[in-house]
Amino acid sequence: MLDKSRLSAWFAIWMALLTVAFYRWPEMHMIWWGAIGLSSTIGVVVGVVVHKPNRRWPWFLLAAALACFGLGDFGYNLLTDVFGLENPFPSFNDVLYLAMYPLVAGGLLGFIRSRTGRNNRDSLLDAATLTIGLALLSWIFLIDPYVRSTELTVVQKLVSVAYPLGDVLTLAVFARLLTGGVRRNGSINLLGLGTAGLLIADVVYGLLQLNGNWHVGGPTDLGWVVCYAGWAAAALHPSMVQMTEPTRSAAADLGVRRIALLGAASLIAPAVLLVEASLGTVRDAAVIATSSGVMFVLVLTRLAGVMGNHRQSLTRERELREATTTLVSAADAAEALSAVQTALDRLLPADTPHIISLVHLDPEAELPPPGLVRVSGLAPDVRSQLREFSSALRHPLGVTSDALYLAAPTRALQALQPTFEVLASQAAMALERITLSAEVSRRNSEAYFRTLIHNTSDVILIVDDNDVIQYASPSAGTVFGDERIAGYELWEFVARDERARLAELLGQVRAGLHGHDMIDVCAVRVDGSDLRVEVDCRDLRADTTVGGLVLTVRDVTERRRMEEQLIRQAFHDSLTGLANRVLFQDRVEQAVFRGQHSGSLVGVLFIDLDDFKIVNDTLGHAVGDELLQAVGRRITGELRPTDTVARLGGDEFAALIEADSINDLELAAERIVVALAEPFGVAGETVNGISSVGLSTTTDARSGEELMRQADLALYVAKGAGKGQWRRYQSDLHTAVLERLELRAALDQAVKEHQFVLHYQPIVDLETGVPLGFEALVRWNHPTRGMIAPGHFIEVAEESGLIVPMGRMVLQQALNTAGRWQRSTAPGALRYMSVNVSARQFRTPGFVEEVRQMLRASGVEPGTLLLEITESLLLRNDDQVRADLDALRAMGIRLAIDDFGTGYSSLSYLQHMPIDVLKIDKSFIDDMLSSAQQRAVVTAIVQLAQTFNLSVVAEGVEEPGQRDALREVGCPYGQGYLFARPLSEPDAFALIPKTAPFAAMA
């Protein structure tokens, strides 16, 4: 008996023997070569006859191609060996040779159409990309030399060019077959081997022909032998029947090897261009550019296809997930199969014709394997149902002895096959679950329900028409404290004020108004304690095995407690216990709605602590939390119990007030501002709670959302007006807010365009009036508004963070000015240049290194620079701040506390921080002549500075009396309008002595 599995192996041995004979006895090469060509053709025909593939015509085309190839070789050998012609070209044999290529392409296309359908854009694009890259090489090394040759006639050129074009055609079609995403088998591998042999031999033959070195019997003939043997062995291999069977396509999957291969093909064109450019002559620029452009378009199209496939996969995954959910919850087989049909209808592309069939199989027969099958090979009854289509997907459904079929166009089935298999598997499991559940339910229902009732945590009560308990399940002991409650009236276990509700429910159920209903009631345990239960009632009086109302009682005491706690957490602030933003906004909407119908006035207050960040930074978050709690209590104490106080988040509070007049709302805002201005005693510390308040009313707002937005705008304006202020929303606030936003935008542009200039105010010795140095003061040289003082924009700069680049600009400009002055005067004539540094700028990472680089660039000695910082920077016990201050002092830079006396912390930092100078705030100087208390404060600051060996500078000295008073209390230095207003750079430079140095600040 013929062993089909070994045919290809025996044929390979036969071809090897012929090849050995061909090279061993070259004088008979015509006979051996003819035998090789004839054997390959006969081998393909034998393979088709023996294995009987579903489609035979692609193999017959391949056999015809081999026959043309063999006849061409025979004719060529006849002309050369018998008639003595030397390399006859062109001849009739070339017609046979060239006819082989379209025949091979047709056969390979037949395999492609049979396995993956007519169209597979992804694999087609991949094959085209690879083919164009190799075709470019073929043009460079094979086609172009023939085209440029001057020794060949036009016919010879056309025939010569036709061979590499035929190779490109064969390569393109075979690449299309390989990139179709199908599984490899022995037949495909042998076809690939034969095709590789043909292409390699043709390329080598072409190169040898160009050089005139080709001759019969050389190594090149081995490639053609491999082609003959490989193609015929592919037909003789048992797997050849799979070449014309439909299979699952995975062309959209871009593996690493495919990406690498496509990438290499895409780089052929630039590589060729690079090589030609390095040789000095680019001969094929147009071909290279065209190849590159086409491959670029192919790659973009391929990527678009990948994205489309990905979206399609996501859609299928979503539909599959929804179908799985439906299958899991399916109660019977009909529901499960309906879910499968619905899912398949959605998974197939729109308007795709298809048939879904559930076929009942013989329970005794073996289940058919799943997969893509030919309809023609199915049982007659199944074939009659699916006869409109040539292919179908099949999957058995397990314990039901059924098989699910989906018939549709082959391409649609190939794309859907993985999803279909998963869906059918899920359906099989669902049907198995339903079947087994029904069987278990049928066999064990009685025992199951008996065990369930005896072990459930719910109490089952049967009550007769007199409301006497006839039966109580054992769990009554856990819920009511004693399971022996049968024989007692139901009402003994119900709270007195709940009995009417429960009696009403029982009456409705008995009257047939409700099949069953559920309510919550307060029950009473045997020991007299209360609990919350959920009662469900059903009327089973007509059932002779029950004969009464069935009450299912569930203890929900803990659940209700947790629900109440969760509700409170959802609508109340966990820190202060006040309403949160969600609850507050809901109550505002309700209040506005009531006000619109009753005509009452509704007001909303937004409250924000002005210096809460300082408290957190200096005293820690624990103290900050206690302050927030105290603030909440104080706000609540200033309002009525009917008003709503809320914490919106952070240090932001809000209050909802329904009043009779706007005056009442304004008084409430005033009370809150005054109340919060009083210091708080928190954790042994005295903490300031000064706040800003924004007020809005329904006189200007028509909805709760608008009311809250207007309160926020009013708060914004209140904070801009200074600390401890309140403002009521009025229509002109929009203008104020808009102006502030415009100022912020203009300020940002000013920083980018360097619109800032510096003025310099001298610091003088109060005894002699001799200047010690200058303080650099920034001014905004606005393009349209002229020179703007810092009081109009510094706050906005701090708020927006623009203070950092602005401060960097001021420091750099001041140092550059100081450098120019020092180089233009005698040594020591300019002793100090004082520059303000904001806390935000100081805390910027790398600030110390920035100062170091600016000093180096300007050439100013570090001892000339005096940096003025605010107290707020020192209030927090920050190791990094201390380290940066120490680093600045180590460089020789001096440090001053600006606006000293306006902070809120203890003065212990004066002992630990590296400070050189205290600058007394102008607010203390203004009233020291008229207020003995202010004079005492100034005296205390001076004495404090002397105690810590610090220099003192009084700011804002405007009157001779202020200067004299400062000298009397021992303040040595001052600055202000009495001595000079801030001066431009030339005017300030004029004050510097050109010969004698300034006096030094102690």
PDB file of N, CA, C and O in Angstrom, residues 585-602 656 658 698 701-705 707:
ATOM      1  N   GLN A 585     -24.094  73.016  48.844  1.00  0.00           N
ATOM      2  CA  GLN A 585     -24.621  73.423  47.542  1.00  0.00           C
ATOM      3  C   GLN A 585     -26.073  72.983  47.387  1.00  0.00           C
ATOM      4  O   GLN A 585     -26.903  73.725  46.846  1.00  0.00           O
ATOM      5  N   ASP A 586     -26.399  71.784  47.894  1.00  0.00           N
ATOM      6  CA  ASP A 586     -27.784  71.319  47.821  1.00  0.00           C
ATOM      7  C   ASP A 586     -28.710  72.226  48.636  1.00  0.00           C
ATOM      8  O   ASP A 586     -29.806  72.580  48.181  1.00  0.00           O
ATOM      9  N   ARG A 587     -28.265  72.620  49.835  1.00  0.00           N
ATOM     10  CA  ARG A 587     -29.104  73.481  50.663  1.00  0.00           C
ATOM     11  C   ARG A 587     -29.239  74.882  50.077  1.00  0.00           C
ATOM     12  O   ARG A 587     -30.286  75.523  50.216  1.00  0.00           O
ATOM     13  N   VAL A 588     -28.200  75.345  49.420  1.00  0.00           N
ATOM     14  CA  VAL A 588     -28.295  76.647  48.748  1.00  0.00           C
ATOM     15  C   VAL A 588     -29.357  76.589  47.654  1.00  0.00           C
ATOM     16  O   VAL A 588     -30.190  77.492  47.518  1.00  0.00           O
ATOM     17  N   GLU A 589     -29.338  75.503  46.848  1.00  0.00           N
ATOM     18  CA  GLU A 589     -30.330  75.377  45.780  1.00  0.00           C
ATOM     19  C   GLU A 589     -31.742  75.342  46.360  1.00  0.00           C
ATOM     20  O   GLU A 589     -32.668  75.976  45.835  1.00  0.00           O
ATOM     21  N   GLN A 590     -31.901  74.580  47.452  1.00  0.00           N
ATOM     22  CA  GLN A 590     -33.228  74.502  48.073  1.00  0.00           C
ATOM     23  C   GLN A 590     -33.655  75.868  48.621  1.00  0.00           C
ATOM     24  O   GLN A 590     -34.825  76.268  48.489  1.00  0.00           O
ATOM     25  N   ALA A 591     -32.731  76.581  49.254  1.00  0.00           N
ATOM     26  CA  ALA A 591     -33.065  77.885  49.818  1.00  0.00           C
ATOM     27  C   ALA A 591     -33.441  78.873  48.721  1.00  0.00           C
ATOM     28  O   ALA A 591     -34.387  79.663  48.869  1.00  0.00           O
ATOM     29  N   VAL A 592     -32.715  78.847  47.621  1.00  0.00           N
ATOM     30  CA  VAL A 592     -33.036  79.746  46.502  1.00  0.00           C
ATOM     31  C   VAL A 592     -34.422  79.416  45.949  1.00  0.00           C
ATOM     32  O   VAL A 592     -35.214  80.310  45.635  1.00  0.00           O
ATOM     33  N   PHE A 593     -34.714  78.108  45.839  1.00  0.00           N
ATOM     34  CA  PHE A 593     -36.021  77.693  45.343  1.00  0.00           C
ATOM     35  C   PHE A 593     -37.137  78.186  46.270  1.00  0.00           C
ATOM     36  O   PHE A 593     -38.164  78.713  45.813  1.00  0.00           O
ATOM     37  N   ARG A 594     -36.926  78.036  47.587  1.00  0.00           N
ATOM     38  CA  ARG A 594     -37.931  78.526  48.542  1.00  0.00           C
ATOM     39  C   ARG A 594     -38.080  80.040  48.454  1.00  0.00           C
ATOM     40  O   ARG A 594     -39.180  80.587  48.508  1.00  0.00           O
ATOM     41  N   GLY A 595     -36.939  80.718  48.324  1.00  0.00           N
ATOM     42  CA  GLY A 595     -36.977  82.176  48.259  1.00  0.00           C
ATOM     43  C   GLY A 595     -37.714  82.688  47.037  1.00  0.00           C
ATOM     44  O   GLY A 595     -38.410  83.704  47.087  1.00  0.00           O
ATOM     45  N   GLN A 596     -37.578  81.972  45.911  1.00  0.00           N
ATOM     46  CA  GLN A 596     -38.268  82.405  44.708  1.00  0.00           C
ATOM     47  C   GLN A 596     -39.781  82.271  44.837  1.00  0.00           C
ATOM     48  O   GLN A 596     -40.525  82.996  44.179  1.00  0.00           O
ATOM     49  N   HIS A 597     -40.230  81.350  45.685  1.00  0.00           N
ATOM     50  CA  HIS A 597     -41.669  81.163  45.864  1.00  0.00           C
ATOM     51  C   HIS A 597     -42.241  81.964  47.032  1.00  0.00           C
ATOM     52  O   HIS A 597     -43.392  82.363  47.001  1.00  0.00           O
ATOM     53  N   SER A 598     -41.398  82.185  48.066  1.00  0.00           N
ATOM     54  CA  SER A 598     -41.895  82.915  49.242  1.00  0.00           C
ATOM     55  C   SER A 598     -41.482  84.375  49.240  1.00  0.00           C
ATOM     56  O   SER A 598     -41.998  85.170  50.031  1.00  0.00           O
ATOM     57  N   GLY A 599     -40.537  84.751  48.406  1.00  0.00           N
ATOM     58  CA  GLY A 599     -40.072  86.127  48.364  1.00  0.00           C
ATOM     59  C   GLY A 599     -39.044  86.451  49.428  1.00  0.00           C
ATOM     60  O   GLY A 599     -38.656  87.612  49.590  1.00  0.00           O
ATOM     61  N   SER A 600     -38.541  85.441  50.168  1.00  0.00           N
ATOM     62  CA  SER A 600     -37.538  85.696  51.208  1.00  0.00           C
ATOM     63  C   SER A 600     -36.172  85.932  50.581  1.00  0.00           C
ATOM     64  O   SER A 600     -35.922  85.577  49.428  1.00  0.00           O
ATOM     65  N   LEU A 601     -35.285  86.528  51.364  1.00  0.00           N
ATOM     66  CA  LEU A 601     -33.940  86.877  50.894  1.00  0.00           C
ATOM     67  C   LEU A 601     -32.958  85.806  51.361  1.00  0.00           C
ATOM     68  O   LEU A 601     -32.974  85.400  52.518  1.00  0.00           O
ATOM     69  N   VAL A 602     -32.109  85.348  50.462  1.00  0.00           N
ATOM     70  CA  VAL A 602     -31.101  84.319  50.766  1.00  0.00           C
ATOM     71  C   VAL A 602     -29.726  84.923  50.538  1.00  0.00           C
ATOM     72  O   VAL A 602     -29.484  85.595  49.527  1.00  0.00           O
ATOM     73  N   LEU A 656     -24.850  79.811  54.908  1.00  0.00           N
ATOM     74  CA  LEU A 656     -26.099  80.058  54.195  1.00  0.00           C
ATOM     75  C   LEU A 656     -27.083  80.676  55.179  1.00  0.00           C
ATOM     76  O   LEU A 656     -27.367  80.088  56.231  1.00  0.00           O
ATOM     77  N   GLU A 658     -30.864  82.756  55.578  1.00  0.00           N
ATOM     78  CA  GLU A 658     -32.129  83.259  55.049  1.00  0.00           C
ATOM     79  C   GLU A 658     -32.574  84.399  55.967  1.00  0.00           C
ATOM     80  O   GLU A 658     -32.825  84.185  57.159  1.00  0.00           O
ATOM     81  N   THR A 698     -29.609  86.929  46.876  1.00  0.00           N
ATOM     82  CA  THR A 698     -30.470  86.584  45.744  1.00  0.00           C
ATOM     83  C   THR A 698     -31.039  87.813  45.048  1.00  0.00           C
ATOM     84  O   THR A 698     -31.782  87.680  44.080  1.00  0.00           O
ATOM     85  N   ALA A 701     -28.690  87.286  42.165  1.00  0.00           N
ATOM     86  CA  ALA A 701     -28.507  85.943  41.606  1.00  0.00           C
ATOM     87  C   ALA A 701     -29.856  85.251  41.474  1.00  0.00           C
ATOM     88  O   ALA A 701     -30.740  85.413  42.311  1.00  0.00           O
ATOM     89  N   ARG A 702     -29.977  84.424  40.431  1.00  0.00           N
ATOM     90  CA  ARG A 702     -31.238  83.728  40.194  1.00  0.00           C
ATOM     91  C   ARG A 702     -31.132  82.235  40.434  1.00  0.00           C
ATOM     92  O   ARG A 702     -32.111  81.517  40.337  1.00  0.00           O
ATOM     93  N   SER A 703     -29.930  81.726  40.737  1.00  0.00           N
ATOM     94  CA  SER A 703     -29.754  80.295  41.000  1.00  0.00           C
ATOM     95  C   SER A 703     -28.709  80.114  42.083  1.00  0.00           C
ATOM     96  O   SER A 703     -27.935  81.030  42.396  1.00  0.00           O
ATOM     97  N   GLY A 704     -28.720  78.920  42.661  1.00  0.00           N
ATOM     98  CA  GLY A 704     -27.738  78.631  43.701  1.00  0.00           C
ATOM     99  C   GLY A 704     -26.319  78.681  43.171  1.00  0.00           C
ATOM    100  O   GLY A 704     -25.408  79.177  43.835  1.00  0.00           O
ATOM    101  N   GLU A 705     -26.112  78.167  41.983  1.00  0.00           N
ATOM    102  CA  GLU A 705     -24.773  78.179  41.397  1.00  0.00           C
ATOM    103  C   GLU A 705     -24.284  79.614  41.194  1.00  0.00           C
ATOM    104  O   GLU A 705     -23.136  79.944  41.502  1.00  0.00           O
ATOM    105  N   LEU A 707     -25.315  82.214  42.840  1.00  0.00           N
ATOM    106  CA  LEU A 707     -25.153  82.816  44.163  1.00  0.00           C
ATOM    107  C   LEU A 707     -23.778  82.468  44.731  1.00  0.00           C
ATOM    108  O   LEU A 707     -23.075  83.341  45.273  1.00  0.00           O
TER     109      LEU A 707
END
